[in-house]
GROMACS .gro file of C-alpha atoms in nm:
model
  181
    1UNK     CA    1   0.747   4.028   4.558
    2UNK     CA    2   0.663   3.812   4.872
    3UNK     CA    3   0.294   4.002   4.910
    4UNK     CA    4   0.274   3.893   4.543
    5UNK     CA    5   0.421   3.530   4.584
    6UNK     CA    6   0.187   3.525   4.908
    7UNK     CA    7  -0.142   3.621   4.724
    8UNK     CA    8  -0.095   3.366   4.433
    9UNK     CA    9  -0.054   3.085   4.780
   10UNK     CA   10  -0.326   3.189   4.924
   11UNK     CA   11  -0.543   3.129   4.581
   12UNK     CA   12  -0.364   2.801   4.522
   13UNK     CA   13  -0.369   2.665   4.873
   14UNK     CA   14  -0.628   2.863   5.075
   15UNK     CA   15  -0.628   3.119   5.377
   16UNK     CA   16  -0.419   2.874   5.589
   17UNK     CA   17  -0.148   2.974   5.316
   18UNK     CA   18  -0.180   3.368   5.486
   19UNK     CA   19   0.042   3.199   5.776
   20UNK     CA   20   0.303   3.042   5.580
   21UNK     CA   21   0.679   3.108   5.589
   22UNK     CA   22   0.785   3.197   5.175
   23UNK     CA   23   1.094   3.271   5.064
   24UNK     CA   24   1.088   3.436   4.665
   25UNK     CA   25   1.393   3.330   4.491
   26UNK     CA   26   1.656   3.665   4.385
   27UNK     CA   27   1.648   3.764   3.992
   28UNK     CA   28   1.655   4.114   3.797
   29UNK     CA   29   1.347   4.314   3.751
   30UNK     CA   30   1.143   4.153   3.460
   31UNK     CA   31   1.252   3.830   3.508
   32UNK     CA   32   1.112   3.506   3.664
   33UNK     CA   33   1.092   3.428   4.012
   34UNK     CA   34   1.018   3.084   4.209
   35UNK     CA   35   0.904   3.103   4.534
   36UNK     CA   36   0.863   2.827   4.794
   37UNK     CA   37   0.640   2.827   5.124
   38UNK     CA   38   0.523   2.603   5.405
   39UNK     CA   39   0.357   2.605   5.699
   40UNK     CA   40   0.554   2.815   5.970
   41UNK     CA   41   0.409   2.538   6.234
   42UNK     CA   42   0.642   2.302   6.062
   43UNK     CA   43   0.961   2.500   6.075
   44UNK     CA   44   0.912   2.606   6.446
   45UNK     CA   45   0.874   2.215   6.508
   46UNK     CA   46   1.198   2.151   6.297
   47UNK     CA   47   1.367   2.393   6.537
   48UNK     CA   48   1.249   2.236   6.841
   49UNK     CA   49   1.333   1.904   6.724
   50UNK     CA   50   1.662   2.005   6.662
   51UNK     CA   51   1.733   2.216   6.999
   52UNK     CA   52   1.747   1.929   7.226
   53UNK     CA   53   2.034   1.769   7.008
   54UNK     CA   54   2.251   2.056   7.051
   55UNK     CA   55   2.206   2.185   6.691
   56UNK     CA   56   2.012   2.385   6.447
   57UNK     CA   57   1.933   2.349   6.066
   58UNK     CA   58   2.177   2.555   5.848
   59UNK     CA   59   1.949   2.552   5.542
   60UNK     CA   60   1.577   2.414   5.459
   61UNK     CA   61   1.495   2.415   5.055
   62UNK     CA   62   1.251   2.213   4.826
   63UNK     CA   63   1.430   1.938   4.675
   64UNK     CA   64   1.426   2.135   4.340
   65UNK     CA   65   1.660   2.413   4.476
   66UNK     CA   66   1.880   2.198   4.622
   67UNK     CA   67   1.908   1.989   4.330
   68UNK     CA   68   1.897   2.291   4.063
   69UNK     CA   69   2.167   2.511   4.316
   70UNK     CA   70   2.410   2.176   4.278
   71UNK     CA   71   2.379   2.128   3.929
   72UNK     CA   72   2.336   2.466   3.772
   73UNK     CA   73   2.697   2.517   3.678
   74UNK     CA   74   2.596   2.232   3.411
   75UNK     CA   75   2.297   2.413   3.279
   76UNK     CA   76   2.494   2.669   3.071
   77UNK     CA   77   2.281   2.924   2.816
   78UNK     CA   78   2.097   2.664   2.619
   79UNK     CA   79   1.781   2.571   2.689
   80UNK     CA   80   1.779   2.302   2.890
   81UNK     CA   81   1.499   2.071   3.060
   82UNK     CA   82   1.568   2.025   3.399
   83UNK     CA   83   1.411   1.711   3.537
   84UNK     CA   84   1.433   1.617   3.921
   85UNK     CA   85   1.281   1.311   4.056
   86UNK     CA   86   1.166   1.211   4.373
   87UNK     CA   87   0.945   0.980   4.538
   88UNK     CA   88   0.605   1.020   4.372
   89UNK     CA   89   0.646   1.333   4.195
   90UNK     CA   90   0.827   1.456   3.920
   91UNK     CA   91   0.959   1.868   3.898
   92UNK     CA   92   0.982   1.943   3.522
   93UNK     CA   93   1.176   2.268   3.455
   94UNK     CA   94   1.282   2.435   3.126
   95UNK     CA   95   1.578   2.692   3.188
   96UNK     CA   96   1.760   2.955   2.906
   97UNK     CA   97   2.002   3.203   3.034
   98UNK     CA   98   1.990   3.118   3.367
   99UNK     CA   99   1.616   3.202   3.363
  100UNK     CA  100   1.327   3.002   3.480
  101UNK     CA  101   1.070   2.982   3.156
  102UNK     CA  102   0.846   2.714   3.323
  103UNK     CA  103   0.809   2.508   3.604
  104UNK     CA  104   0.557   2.216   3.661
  105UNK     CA  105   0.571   1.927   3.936
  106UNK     CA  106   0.354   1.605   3.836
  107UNK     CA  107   0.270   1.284   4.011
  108UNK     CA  108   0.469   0.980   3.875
  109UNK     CA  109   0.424   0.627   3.914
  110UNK     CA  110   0.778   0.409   3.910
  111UNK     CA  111   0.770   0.366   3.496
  112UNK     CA  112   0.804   0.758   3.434
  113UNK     CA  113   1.118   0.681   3.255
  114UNK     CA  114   0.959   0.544   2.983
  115UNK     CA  115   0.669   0.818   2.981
  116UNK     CA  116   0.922   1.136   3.029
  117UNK     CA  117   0.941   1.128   2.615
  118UNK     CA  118   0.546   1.204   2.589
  119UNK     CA  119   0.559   1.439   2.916
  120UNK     CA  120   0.804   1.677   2.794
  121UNK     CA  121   0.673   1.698   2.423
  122UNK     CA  122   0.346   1.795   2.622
  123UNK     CA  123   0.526   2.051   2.838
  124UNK     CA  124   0.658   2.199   2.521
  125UNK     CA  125   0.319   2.238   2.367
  126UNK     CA  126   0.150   2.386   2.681
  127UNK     CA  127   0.423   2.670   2.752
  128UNK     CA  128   0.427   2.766   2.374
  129UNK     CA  129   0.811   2.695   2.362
  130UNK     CA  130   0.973   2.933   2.098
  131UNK     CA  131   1.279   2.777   2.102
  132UNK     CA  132   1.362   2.384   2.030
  133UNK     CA  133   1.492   2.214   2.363
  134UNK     CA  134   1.640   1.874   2.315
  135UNK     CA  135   1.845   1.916   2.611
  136UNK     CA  136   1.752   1.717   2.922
  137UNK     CA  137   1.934   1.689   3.252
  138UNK     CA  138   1.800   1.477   3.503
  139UNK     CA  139   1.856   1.420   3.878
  140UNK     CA  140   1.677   1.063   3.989
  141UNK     CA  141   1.904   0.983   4.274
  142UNK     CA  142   1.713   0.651   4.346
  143UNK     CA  143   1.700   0.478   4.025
  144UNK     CA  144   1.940   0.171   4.001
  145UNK     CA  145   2.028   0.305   3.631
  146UNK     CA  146   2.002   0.582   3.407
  147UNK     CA  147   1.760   0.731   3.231
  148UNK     CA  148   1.785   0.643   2.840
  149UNK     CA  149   1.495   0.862   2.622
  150UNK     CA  150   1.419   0.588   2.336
  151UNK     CA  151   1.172   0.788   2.146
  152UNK     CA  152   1.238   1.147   2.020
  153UNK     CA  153   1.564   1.358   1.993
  154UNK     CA  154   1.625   1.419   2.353
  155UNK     CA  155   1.995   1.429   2.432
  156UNK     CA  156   1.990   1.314   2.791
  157UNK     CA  157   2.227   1.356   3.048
  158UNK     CA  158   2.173   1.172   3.392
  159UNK     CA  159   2.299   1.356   3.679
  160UNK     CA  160   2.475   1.079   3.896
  161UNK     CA  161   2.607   1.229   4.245
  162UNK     CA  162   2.883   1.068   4.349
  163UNK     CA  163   2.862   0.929   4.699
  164UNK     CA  164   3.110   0.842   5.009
  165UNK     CA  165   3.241   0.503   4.948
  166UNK     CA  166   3.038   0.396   5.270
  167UNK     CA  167   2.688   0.521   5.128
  168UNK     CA  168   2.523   0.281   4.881
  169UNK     CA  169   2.366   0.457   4.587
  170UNK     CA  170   2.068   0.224   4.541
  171UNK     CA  171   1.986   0.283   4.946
  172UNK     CA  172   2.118   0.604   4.993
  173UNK     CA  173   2.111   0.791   4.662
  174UNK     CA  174   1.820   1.005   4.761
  175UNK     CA  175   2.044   1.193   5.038
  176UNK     CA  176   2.332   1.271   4.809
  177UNK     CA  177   2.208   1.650   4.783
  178UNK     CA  178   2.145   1.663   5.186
  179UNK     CA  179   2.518   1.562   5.249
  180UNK     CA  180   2.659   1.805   4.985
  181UNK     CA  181   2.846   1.583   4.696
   0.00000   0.00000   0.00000
């Protein structure tokens, strides 16, 4: 699986992808996959960094495993969208059974609340989606409110961490997942 995974990087992001670190998420034989790489220059330097201080890293993930490995006990069987935002991007995900069925990251502007509606009834279209997902969960950390779907039959649930009284969630929302609430 990680000469496989490290093929399909190479055709996606070049030969400098050939020197990457990947990790290939666990599943059954048959089933879907997600794997993850970077360059191995950058976790060397995040080690080196980190010696001087007297410490090492425990864990380094993409923001979407973190996020999906703290909420996934709320995912259940259903189909479920699985929406993480971040800075910038956007990580559109559409779980049944515990299974990854798709996976697609998109660049956002700040108003992607209001466009999510559109986005996932395009998702559905371009994966061929058997089964009818109104389910949404979604993890935006830094927005000052929730996310309310006005158009369509989503039922949305926001996924609020809840943070130390010191932290403020406007300022410091985007670290909940890096300090484990």
């Amino acid at each position: 699986q990680l000469e496989y995974a490290r093929q399909r990087f190479v055709r996606i992001y070049g030969k400098s992808a050939e020197s990457w670190s990947l990790r290939v998420s666990p599943a059954k034989a048959g089933k879907s996959r997600l794997a993850c790489g970077m360059p191995r220059t950058l976790v060397e330097a995040l080690q080196a960094a980190m010696s001087p201080l007297g410490g090492r890293f425990r864990s380094l993930q993409p923001y979407l495993m973190t996020s999906f490995n703290r909420w996934r006990n709320r995912l259940g069987a259903q189909p479920t969208w699985f929406v993480v935002a971040e800075p910038g991007l956007l990580c559109i995900a559409l779980v049944q059974d515990g299974q990854w069925q798709s996976v697609r990251k998109l660049k956002i502007d700040a108003d992607w609340p209001s466009e999510l509606p559109a986005v996932l009834a395009r998702e559905q279209c371009l994966i061929d989606c058997q089964t009818d997902c109104d389910r949404v969960l979604i993890f935006a950390p830094e927005l000052p409110a929730a996310v309310n779907l006005e158009s369509g039959s989503w039922r949305v649930e926001n996924l609020l961490p809840a943070l130390p009284a010191r932290m403020d969630p406007a300022v410091d929302g985007s670290f909940a997942i890096a300090v484990g609430v």
